[in-house]
XYZ file of C-alpha atoms in Angstrom:
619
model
C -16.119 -1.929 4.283
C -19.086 0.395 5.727
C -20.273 0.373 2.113
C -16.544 1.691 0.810
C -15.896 5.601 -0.403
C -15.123 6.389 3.353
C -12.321 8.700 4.062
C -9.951 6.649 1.545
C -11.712 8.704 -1.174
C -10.035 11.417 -1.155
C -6.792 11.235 -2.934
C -4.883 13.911 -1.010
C -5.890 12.268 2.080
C -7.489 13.566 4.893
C -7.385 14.637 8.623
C -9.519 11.415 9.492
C -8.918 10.054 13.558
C -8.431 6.584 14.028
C -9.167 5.354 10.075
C -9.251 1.660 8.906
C -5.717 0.834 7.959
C -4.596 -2.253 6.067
C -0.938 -3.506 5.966
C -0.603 -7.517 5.939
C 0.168 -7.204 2.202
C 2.515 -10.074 1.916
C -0.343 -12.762 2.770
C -2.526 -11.899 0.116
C -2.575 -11.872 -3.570
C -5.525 -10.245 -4.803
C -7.691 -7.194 -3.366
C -11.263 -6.181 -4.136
C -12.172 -2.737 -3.903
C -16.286 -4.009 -3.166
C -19.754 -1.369 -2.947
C -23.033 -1.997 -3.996
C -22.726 0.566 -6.359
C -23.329 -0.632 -10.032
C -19.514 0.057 -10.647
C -17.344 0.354 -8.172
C -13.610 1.925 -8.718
C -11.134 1.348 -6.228
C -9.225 4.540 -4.735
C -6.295 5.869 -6.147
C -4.756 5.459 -2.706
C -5.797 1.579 -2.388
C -4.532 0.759 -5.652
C -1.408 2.162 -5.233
C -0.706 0.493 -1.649
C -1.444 -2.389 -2.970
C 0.602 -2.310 -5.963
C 3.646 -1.259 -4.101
C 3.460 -4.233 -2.123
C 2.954 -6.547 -5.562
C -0.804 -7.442 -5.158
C -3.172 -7.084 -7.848
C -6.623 -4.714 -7.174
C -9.892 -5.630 -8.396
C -12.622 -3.488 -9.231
C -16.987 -4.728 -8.599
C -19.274 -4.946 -11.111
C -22.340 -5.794 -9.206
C -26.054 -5.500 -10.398
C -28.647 -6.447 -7.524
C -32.990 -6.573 -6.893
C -35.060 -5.620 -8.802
C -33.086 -2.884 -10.555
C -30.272 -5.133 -11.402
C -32.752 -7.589 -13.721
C -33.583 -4.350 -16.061
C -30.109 -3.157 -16.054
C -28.767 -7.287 -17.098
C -31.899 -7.079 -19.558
C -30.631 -4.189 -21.196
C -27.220 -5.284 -21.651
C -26.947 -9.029 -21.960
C -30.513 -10.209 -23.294
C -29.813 -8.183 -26.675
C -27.305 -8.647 -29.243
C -23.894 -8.861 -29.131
C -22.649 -5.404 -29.335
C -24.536 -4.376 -26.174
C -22.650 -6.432 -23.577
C -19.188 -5.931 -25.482
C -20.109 -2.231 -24.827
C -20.006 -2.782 -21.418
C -17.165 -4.741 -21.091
C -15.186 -2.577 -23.335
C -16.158 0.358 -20.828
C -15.009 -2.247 -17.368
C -12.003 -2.303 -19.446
C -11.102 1.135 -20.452
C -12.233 1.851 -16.749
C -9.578 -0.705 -15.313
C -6.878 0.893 -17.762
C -7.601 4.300 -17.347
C -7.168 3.889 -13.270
C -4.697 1.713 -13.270
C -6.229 -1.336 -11.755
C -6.199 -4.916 -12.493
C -9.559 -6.393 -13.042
C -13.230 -6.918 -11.877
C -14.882 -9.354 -9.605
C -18.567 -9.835 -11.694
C -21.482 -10.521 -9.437
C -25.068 -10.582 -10.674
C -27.055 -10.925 -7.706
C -30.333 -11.109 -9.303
C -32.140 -13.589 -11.705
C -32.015 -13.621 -15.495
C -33.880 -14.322 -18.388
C -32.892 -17.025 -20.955
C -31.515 -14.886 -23.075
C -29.454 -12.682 -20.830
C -28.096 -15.962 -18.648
C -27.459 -17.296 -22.459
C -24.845 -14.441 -22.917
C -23.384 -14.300 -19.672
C -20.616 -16.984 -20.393
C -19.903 -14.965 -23.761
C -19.929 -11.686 -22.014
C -17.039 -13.049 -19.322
C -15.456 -14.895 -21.980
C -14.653 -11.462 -24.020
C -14.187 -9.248 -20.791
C -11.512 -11.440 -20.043
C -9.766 -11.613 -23.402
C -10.061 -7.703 -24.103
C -8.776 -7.305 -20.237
C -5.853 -9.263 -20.818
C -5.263 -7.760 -23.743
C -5.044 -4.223 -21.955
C -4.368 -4.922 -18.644
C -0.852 -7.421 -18.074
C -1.762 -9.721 -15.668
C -5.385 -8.860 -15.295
C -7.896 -10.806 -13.830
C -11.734 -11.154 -14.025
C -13.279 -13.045 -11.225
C -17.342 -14.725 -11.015
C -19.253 -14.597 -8.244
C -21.483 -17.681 -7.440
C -24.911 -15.965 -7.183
C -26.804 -16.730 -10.670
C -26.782 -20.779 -12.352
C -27.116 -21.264 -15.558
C -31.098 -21.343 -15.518
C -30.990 -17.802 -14.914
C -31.998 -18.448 -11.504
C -30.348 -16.580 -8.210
C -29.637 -19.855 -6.448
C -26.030 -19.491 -4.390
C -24.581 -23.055 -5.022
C -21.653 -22.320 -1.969
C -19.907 -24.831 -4.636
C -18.449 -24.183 -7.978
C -20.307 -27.370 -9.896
C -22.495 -28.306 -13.141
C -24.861 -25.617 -12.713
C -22.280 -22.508 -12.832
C -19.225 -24.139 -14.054
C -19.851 -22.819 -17.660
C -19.159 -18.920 -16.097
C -15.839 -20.496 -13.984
C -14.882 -21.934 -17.416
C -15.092 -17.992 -19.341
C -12.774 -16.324 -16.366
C -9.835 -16.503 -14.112
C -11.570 -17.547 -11.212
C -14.679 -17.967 -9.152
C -15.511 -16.882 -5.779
C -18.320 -19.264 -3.611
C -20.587 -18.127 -1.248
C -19.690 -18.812 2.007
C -22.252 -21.470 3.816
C -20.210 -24.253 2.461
C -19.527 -27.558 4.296
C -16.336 -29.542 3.709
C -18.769 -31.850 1.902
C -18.308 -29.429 -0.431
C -14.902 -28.891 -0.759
C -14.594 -32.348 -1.451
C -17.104 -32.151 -4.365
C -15.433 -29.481 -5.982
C -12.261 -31.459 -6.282
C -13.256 -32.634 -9.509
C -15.092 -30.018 -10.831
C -11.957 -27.525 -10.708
C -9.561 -30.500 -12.370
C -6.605 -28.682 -12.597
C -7.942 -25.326 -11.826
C -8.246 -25.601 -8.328
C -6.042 -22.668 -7.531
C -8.646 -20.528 -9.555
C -11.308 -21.310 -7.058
C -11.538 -19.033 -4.300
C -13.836 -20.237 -1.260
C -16.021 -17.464 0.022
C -15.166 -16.953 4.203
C -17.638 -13.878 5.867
C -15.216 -12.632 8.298
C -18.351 -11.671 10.415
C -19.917 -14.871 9.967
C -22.951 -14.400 9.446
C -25.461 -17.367 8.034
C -24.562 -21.008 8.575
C -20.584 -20.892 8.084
C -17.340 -22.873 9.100
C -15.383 -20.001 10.873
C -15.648 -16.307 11.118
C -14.069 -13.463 13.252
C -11.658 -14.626 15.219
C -12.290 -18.800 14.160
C -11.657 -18.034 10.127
C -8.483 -20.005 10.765
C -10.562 -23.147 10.717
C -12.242 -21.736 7.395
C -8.468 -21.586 6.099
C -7.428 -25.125 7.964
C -10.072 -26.823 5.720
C -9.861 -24.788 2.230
C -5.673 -25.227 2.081
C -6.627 -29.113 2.934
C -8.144 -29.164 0.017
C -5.961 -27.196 -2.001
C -7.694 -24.315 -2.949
C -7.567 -20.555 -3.006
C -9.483 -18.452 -0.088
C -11.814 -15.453 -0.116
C -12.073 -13.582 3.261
C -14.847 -10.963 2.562
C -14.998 -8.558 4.872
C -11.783 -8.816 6.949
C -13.056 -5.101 7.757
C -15.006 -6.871 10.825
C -12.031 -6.410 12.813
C -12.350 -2.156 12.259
C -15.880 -2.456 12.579
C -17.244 -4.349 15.320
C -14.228 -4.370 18.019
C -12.346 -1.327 19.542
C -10.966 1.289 17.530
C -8.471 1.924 20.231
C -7.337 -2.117 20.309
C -7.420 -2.319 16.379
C -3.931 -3.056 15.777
C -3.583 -5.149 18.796
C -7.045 -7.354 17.225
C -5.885 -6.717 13.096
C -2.786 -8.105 14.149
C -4.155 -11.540 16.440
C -6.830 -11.535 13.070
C -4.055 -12.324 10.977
C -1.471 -14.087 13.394
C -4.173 -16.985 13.991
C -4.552 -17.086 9.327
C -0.820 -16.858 9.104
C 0.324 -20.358 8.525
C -2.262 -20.837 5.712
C -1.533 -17.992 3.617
C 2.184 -18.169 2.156
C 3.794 -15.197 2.184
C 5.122 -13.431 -1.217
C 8.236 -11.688 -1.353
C 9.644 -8.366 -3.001
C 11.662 -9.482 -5.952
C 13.385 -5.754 -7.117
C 15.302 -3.121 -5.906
C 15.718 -0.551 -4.344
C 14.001 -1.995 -1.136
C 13.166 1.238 0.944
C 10.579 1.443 3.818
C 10.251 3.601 6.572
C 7.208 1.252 8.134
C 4.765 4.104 7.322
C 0.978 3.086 7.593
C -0.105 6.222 5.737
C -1.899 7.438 8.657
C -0.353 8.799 12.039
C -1.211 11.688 15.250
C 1.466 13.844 13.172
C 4.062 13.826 10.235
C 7.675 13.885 10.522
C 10.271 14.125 8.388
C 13.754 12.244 9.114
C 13.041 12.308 12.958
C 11.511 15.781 13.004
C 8.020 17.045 12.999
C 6.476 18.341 10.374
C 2.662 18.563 10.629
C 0.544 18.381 13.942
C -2.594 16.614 13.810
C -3.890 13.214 12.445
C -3.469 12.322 8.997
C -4.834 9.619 6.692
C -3.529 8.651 2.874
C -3.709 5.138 1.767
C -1.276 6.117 -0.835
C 1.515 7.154 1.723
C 1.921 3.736 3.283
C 5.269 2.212 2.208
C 5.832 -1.665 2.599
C 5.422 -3.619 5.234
C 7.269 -6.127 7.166
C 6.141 -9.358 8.443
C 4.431 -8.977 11.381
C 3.892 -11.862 14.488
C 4.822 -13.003 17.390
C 8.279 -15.443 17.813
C 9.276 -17.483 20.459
C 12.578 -19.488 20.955
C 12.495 -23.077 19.935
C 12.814 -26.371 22.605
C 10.945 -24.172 25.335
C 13.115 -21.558 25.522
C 12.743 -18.249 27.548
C 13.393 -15.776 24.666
C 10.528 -14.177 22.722
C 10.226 -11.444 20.100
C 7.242 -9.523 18.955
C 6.649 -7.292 16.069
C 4.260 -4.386 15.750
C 3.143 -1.157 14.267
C 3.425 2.317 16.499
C 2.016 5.663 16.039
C 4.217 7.446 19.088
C 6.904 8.053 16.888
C 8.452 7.970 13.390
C 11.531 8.582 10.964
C 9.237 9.686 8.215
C 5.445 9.587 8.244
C 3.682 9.168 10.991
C 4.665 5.539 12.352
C 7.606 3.165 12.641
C 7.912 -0.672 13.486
C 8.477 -1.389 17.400
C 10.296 -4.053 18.199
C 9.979 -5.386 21.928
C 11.927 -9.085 23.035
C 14.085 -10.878 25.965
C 17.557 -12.734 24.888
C 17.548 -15.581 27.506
C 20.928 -16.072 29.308
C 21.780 -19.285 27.454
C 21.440 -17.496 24.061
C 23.979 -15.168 22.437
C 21.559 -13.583 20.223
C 18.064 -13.470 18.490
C 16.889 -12.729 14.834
C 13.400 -12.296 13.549
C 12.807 -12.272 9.588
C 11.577 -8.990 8.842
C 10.472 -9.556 4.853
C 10.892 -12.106 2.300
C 12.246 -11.792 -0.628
C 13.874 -13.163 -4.401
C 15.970 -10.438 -5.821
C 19.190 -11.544 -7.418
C 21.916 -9.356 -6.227
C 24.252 -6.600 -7.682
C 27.818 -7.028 -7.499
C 27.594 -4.107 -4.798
C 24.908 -3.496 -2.156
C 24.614 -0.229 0.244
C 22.038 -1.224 2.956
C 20.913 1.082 5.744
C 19.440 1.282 8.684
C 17.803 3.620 11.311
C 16.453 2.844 14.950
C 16.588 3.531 18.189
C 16.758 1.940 21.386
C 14.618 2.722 24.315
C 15.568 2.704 27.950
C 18.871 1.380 29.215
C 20.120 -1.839 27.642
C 23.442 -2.954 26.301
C 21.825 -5.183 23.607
C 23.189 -4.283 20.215
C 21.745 -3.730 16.686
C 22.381 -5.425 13.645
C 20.805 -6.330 9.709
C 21.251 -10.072 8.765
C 20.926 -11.247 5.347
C 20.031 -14.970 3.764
C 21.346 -15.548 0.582
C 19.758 -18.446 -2.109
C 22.181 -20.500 -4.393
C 24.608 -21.198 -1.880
C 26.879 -23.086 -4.179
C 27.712 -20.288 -6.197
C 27.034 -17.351 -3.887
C 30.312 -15.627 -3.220
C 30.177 -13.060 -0.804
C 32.980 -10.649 0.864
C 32.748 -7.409 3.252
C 30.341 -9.466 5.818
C 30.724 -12.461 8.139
C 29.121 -15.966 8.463
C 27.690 -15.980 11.910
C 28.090 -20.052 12.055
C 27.734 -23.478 10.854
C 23.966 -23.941 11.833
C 23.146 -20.605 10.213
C 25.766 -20.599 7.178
C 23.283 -18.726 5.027
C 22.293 -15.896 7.307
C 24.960 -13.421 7.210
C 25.491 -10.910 9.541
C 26.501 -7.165 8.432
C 29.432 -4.843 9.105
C 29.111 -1.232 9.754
C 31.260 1.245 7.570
C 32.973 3.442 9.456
C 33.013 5.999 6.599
C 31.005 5.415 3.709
C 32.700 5.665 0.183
C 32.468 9.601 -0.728
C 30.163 8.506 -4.050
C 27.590 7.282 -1.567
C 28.247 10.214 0.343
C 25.163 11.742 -0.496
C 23.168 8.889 0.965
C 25.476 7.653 3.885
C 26.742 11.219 4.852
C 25.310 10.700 8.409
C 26.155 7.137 8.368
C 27.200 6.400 12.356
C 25.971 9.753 13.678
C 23.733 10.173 16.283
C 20.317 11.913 14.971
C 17.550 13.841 16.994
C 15.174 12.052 19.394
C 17.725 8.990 19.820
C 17.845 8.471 16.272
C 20.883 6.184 14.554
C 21.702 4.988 11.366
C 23.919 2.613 11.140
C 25.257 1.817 6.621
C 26.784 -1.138 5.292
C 28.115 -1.974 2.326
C 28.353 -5.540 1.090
C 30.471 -7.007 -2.103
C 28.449 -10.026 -3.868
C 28.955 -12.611 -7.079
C 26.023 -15.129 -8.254
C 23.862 -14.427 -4.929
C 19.894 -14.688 -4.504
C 18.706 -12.317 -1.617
C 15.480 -14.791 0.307
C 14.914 -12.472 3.875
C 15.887 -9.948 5.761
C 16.177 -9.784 9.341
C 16.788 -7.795 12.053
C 18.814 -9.327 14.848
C 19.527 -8.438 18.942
C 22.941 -9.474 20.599
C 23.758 -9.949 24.487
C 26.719 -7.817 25.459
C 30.034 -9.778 25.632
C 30.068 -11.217 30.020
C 26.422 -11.220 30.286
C 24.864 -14.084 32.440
C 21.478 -12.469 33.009
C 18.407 -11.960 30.608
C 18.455 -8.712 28.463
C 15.482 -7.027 27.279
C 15.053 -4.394 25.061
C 12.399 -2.029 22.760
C 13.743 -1.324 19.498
C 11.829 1.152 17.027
C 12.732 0.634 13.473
C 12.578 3.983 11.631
C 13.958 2.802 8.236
C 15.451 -0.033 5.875
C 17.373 0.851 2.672
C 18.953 -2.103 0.296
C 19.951 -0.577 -3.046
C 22.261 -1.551 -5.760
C 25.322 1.345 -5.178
C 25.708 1.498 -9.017
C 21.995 2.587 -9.070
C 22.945 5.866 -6.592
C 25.307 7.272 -9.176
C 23.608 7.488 -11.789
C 21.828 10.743 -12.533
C 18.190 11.204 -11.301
C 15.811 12.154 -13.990
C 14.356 16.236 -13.912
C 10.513 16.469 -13.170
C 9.457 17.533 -16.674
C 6.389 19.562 -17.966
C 4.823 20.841 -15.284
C 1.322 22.306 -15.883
C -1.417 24.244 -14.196
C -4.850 23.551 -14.971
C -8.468 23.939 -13.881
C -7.988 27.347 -12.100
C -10.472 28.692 -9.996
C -10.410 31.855 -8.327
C -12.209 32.946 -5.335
C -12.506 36.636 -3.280
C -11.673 35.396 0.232
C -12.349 39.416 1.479
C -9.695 40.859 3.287
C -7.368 39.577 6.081
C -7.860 39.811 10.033
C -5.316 42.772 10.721
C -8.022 44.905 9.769
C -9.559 47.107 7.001
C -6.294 48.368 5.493
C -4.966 45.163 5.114
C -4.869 44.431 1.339
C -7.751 42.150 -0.053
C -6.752 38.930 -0.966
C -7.878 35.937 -3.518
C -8.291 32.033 -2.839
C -6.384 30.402 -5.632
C -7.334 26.728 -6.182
C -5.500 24.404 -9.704
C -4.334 21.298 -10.296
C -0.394 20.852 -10.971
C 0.887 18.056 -13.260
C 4.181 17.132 -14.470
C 6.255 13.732 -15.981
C 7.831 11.546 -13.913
C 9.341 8.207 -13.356
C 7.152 6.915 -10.145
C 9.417 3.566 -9.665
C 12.355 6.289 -8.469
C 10.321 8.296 -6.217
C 8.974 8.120 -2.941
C 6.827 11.497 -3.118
C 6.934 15.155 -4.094
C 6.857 17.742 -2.278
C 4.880 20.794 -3.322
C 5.899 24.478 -2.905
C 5.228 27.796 -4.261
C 6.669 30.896 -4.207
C 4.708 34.115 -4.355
C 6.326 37.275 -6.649
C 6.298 41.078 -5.596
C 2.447 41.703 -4.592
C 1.392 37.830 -4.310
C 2.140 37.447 -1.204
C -1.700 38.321 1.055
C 0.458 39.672 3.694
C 2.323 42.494 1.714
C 5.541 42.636 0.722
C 8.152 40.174 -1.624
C 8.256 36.699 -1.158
C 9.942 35.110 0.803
C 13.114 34.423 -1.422
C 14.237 31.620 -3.596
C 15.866 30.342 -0.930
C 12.485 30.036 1.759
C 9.469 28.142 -0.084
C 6.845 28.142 1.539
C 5.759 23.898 1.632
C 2.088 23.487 0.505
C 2.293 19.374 0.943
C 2.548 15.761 -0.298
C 2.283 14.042 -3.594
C 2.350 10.405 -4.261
C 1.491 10.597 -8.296
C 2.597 13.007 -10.887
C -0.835 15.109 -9.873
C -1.056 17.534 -7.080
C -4.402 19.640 -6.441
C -3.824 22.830 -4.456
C -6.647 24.035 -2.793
C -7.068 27.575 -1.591
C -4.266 29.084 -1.542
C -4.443 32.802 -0.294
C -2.434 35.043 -2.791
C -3.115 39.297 -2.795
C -5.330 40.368 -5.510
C -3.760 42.596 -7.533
C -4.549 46.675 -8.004
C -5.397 46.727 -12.026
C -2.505 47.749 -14.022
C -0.228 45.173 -11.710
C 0.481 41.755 -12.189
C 0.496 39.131 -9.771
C 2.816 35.874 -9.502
C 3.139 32.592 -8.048
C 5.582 30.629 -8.651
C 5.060 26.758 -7.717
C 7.879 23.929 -7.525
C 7.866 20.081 -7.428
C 10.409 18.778 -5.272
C 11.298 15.072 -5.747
C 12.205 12.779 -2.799
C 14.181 9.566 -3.963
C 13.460 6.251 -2.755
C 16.733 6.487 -0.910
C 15.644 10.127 0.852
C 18.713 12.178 0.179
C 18.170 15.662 -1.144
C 18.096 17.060 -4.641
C 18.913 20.391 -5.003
C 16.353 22.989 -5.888
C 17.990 24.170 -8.904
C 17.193 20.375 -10.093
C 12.940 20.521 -8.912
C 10.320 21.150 -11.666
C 8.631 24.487 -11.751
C 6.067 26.048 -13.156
C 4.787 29.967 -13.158
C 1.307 31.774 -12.709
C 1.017 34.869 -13.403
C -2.486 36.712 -12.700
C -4.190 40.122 -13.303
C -7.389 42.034 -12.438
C -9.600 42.137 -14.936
C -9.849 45.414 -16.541
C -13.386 47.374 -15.664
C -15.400 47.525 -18.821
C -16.180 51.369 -20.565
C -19.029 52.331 -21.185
């Protein structure tokens, strides 16, 4: 998008207004980080979005023009060794990041010789990738045939099918006809799956469907039976409103939806609290935390199914489902939920996420919303459960006959004191209109499939009820799993210091001068337990560029957010010292579990900096 390496390069985030944002994870399976840079490495922050919500993340190795034939020369018209140089380098690259593969696309013609080694060169990209990389993927672009010519083909077929045949995949061009669809039946045999039709999203050349028609693109590629492409789906960001773009990125992917199967979350814990990793502000379990806009790709947790539902058999009652930056539980936005129960219906569900987890003998779910404006309509989690034959299940009730499956939870009144530390506040009303409401369910031989969130009429009630619901939070983890001890942040480290005279501060001459401290802080651990770190430090006697002690052990001061085990602070104004006297600063990793609740600080990593003035040489 825009050429890539926007804002979503920096891997701290930023303080960008009105970024790109992508969260319709659960229709795709594969995402391409793509520049027209010779290499192209996707962000730490894309990579890691994506890989929370289980889809793999692709790298680009493009060469292009005249610059791109000597580059392809060099490497592939030579012996052997040269172009298993490079793709040993694409795959130390993809390890090293922590990414899953590379789309290859040689947009520019070949000699003999270098179109000769292509196949070879994919061949043993892909075998050293797999090797390295579980699950990794290396996908052909259909640019170059195997003349050497550039001659897009908008068809995998006899003139590239010798570079399909030495990868995982191949991606067309897009000016295809269904003429062509129906060609490559053949040609893919039983590796239709692996061939992924090109769709422009801005549809530009001589296409199917583009913008807001790509639903025909899809209509006629799942006919067929194979995999899509959408290039560009950043069209939407682009071209159309910033202030509509969730409205349009939602109707974008609405009109795609019943092509693109959705894929499901198959572990636990399952923890979101719907945050986009962007927002106007930050807040922290309902209360605000940082003013401003924000934007970190890495933040955003996962995301529900989004749409549109109406009731079957022309009903009255409608649901709809979308993202909101007003307000939050933590981050900076929450899921809004806005519908009408018709008077001839008792109640409405809409599936919130799908998913294939095999359950625990014990479950403690939670959830957190609010309702908005006056309505009696009440609140409730439903669960489906798979293997019905052998699913036993006790501690919730079976709504009905028609819906035997869908199970409908019970609040606990007091939650059992070893979940205490996670359902302490279970029932209790929290700030800004804030509830949470915690269940726990017993379970034998059961298969988890969706999750939904469901509305009820009050008891009496002959008239339509409407209501706004904001969903601040989900939880659904095993109980066993919250009593078992969490793991310490281990070895933390400070690295590449750099120091920096910032002068003194504004109070005037007297004031003590003070330094700019910038270093990177590491440490070891776990990332499947965590949801971030927080950062703090605590400055000793003298460290402290406004005088005096610090503030106490009790009082660090917050510095801000980590998503990895990595945490670069960045100017941080500490006193420089009088020679003779040393300075201190003491900095500590706080841990936030998946589930939120709060370890203690004697439990946080720490690590200690301690600084001196150099001494004034003698002469």
């Amino acid at each position: 998008m825009m050429g890539g390496y926007l804002d979503d390069r920096f891997i701290q985030g930023s303080a960008a207004l009105s970024p790109y944002s992508f969260y319709h994870w659960q229709y795709i399976d594969i995402f391409v980080y793509f520049s027209h840079r010779l290499v192209t490495i996707p962000t730490v922050g894309w990579t890691n979005a994506a890989h929370r919500h289980g889809v793999c993340v692709l790298g680009t190795f493009i060469t292009e023009w005249s610059e791109g034939e000597k580059l392809c020369e060099a490497f592939l018209a030579g012996a052997e060794r040269s172009f298993r140089a490079v793709a040993d380098q694409l795959v130390r690259i993809a390890q090293f990041f922590r990414f899953d593969g590379w789309l290859i696309n040689i947009e520019n013609s070949l000699s003999l010789a270098a179109v000769g080694n292509v196949p070879p060169f994919l061949q043993y990209l892909t075998v050293e990738l797999h090797r390295a990389v579980p699950g990794g993927l290396v996908l052909w672009y259909d640019s170059v045939v195997q003349s050497g010519q550039l001659k897009w083909q908008d068809e995998l077929n006899e003139h590239n099918r010798a570079f399909f045949e030495a990868c995982d995949g191949f991606f067309t061009n897009y000016n295809w006809k269904e003429e062509h669809l129906g060609r490559m039946l053949v040609q893919a045999g039983e590796r239709r799956a692996d061939v992924y039709v090109g769709v422009d999203v801005f549809a530009r050349g001589n296409v199917v469907g583009g913008q807001f028609n790509t639903d025909k693109s899809l209509e006629l590629i799942r006919r067929h039976g194979f995999s899509a492409a959408l290039f560009a789906p950043g069209w939407v960001y682009e071209c159309l409103e910033k202030k509509d773009f969730f409205q349009n990125e939602d109707k974008f992917w609405s009109l795609l939806a019943r092509y693109l199967p959705t894929h499901s979350i198959c572990s636990l814990p399952f923890v979101t609290s719907f945050c986009l990793g962007l927002g106007t502000r930050r807040l922290r379990y309902g209360q605000e935390e940082v003013v401003g806009p924000w934007y970190h790709p890495g933040a955003q947790e996962l995301q529900p199914l989004f749409g549109e539902y109406q009731l079957e058999g022309g009903g009255r009652g409608w649901v709809k489902t979308h993202c909101c930056l007003a307000d939050a539980w933590n981050g900076g936005s929450s899921l809004l939920i806005r519908g009408a129960i018709p008077p001839e219906v008792g109640h409405m569900a809409v599936r919130l996420f799908s998913l294939q987890v095999p359950m625990p003998p014990k479950v403690f779910l939670s959830l957190v919303y609010k309702l908005e404006g006056p309505t009696a309509v009440t609140v409730a989690l439903e669960l489906s459960m798979g293997d019905a034959s052998s699913c036993h299940i006790s501690g919730i009730s079976a709504l009905n006959a028609e819906t035997s499956l869908r199970h409908s939870t019970r609040p606990l009144r007091v939650p059992p004191s070893k979940l205490a530390r996670s359902a302490g506040r279970c029932g209790q009303p929290f700030g800004g209109g804030w509830v949470q409401r915690c269940y726990e369910v017993s379970l034998r031989g059961c298969l988890l499939q969706d999750l939904f969130i469901s509305f009820s009429r009050p008891l009496g009630s002959r008239q339509e009820e409407t209501f706004v619901c904001r969903l601040g939070e989900i939880q659904v983890v095993d109980a066993k799993s919250l009593l078992s001890p969490l793991a310490p942040v281990q070895a933390v480290t400070v690295s590449h210091v750099r120091w920096q005279p910032a002068g003194s501060e504004p109070e005037g001459p007297s004031a003590p001068t003070w330094l700019r401290l910038s270093c990177t802080l590491r440490w070891t651990y776990p990332l499947p337990q965590i949801h971030c770190f927080r950062i703090h430090c605590r400055r000793g006697p003298g460290g402290d560029p406004r005088g005096g002690e610090s503030p106490g052990p009790e009082k660090p001061v917050f510095l801000g957010l980590a998503f990895t085990n990595q945490y670069r602070v960045v100017d941080l104004a500490v006193a420089a010292m009088a020679p003779g006297r040393d300075g201190r600063v003491d900095f500590l990793v706080q841990p936030v579990p998946r589930e939120g609740f709060l370890v203690p600080q004697a439990e946080w990593g720490r690590a200690t900096l301690l600084y001196a003035s150099p001494a004034r040489d003698r002469h």
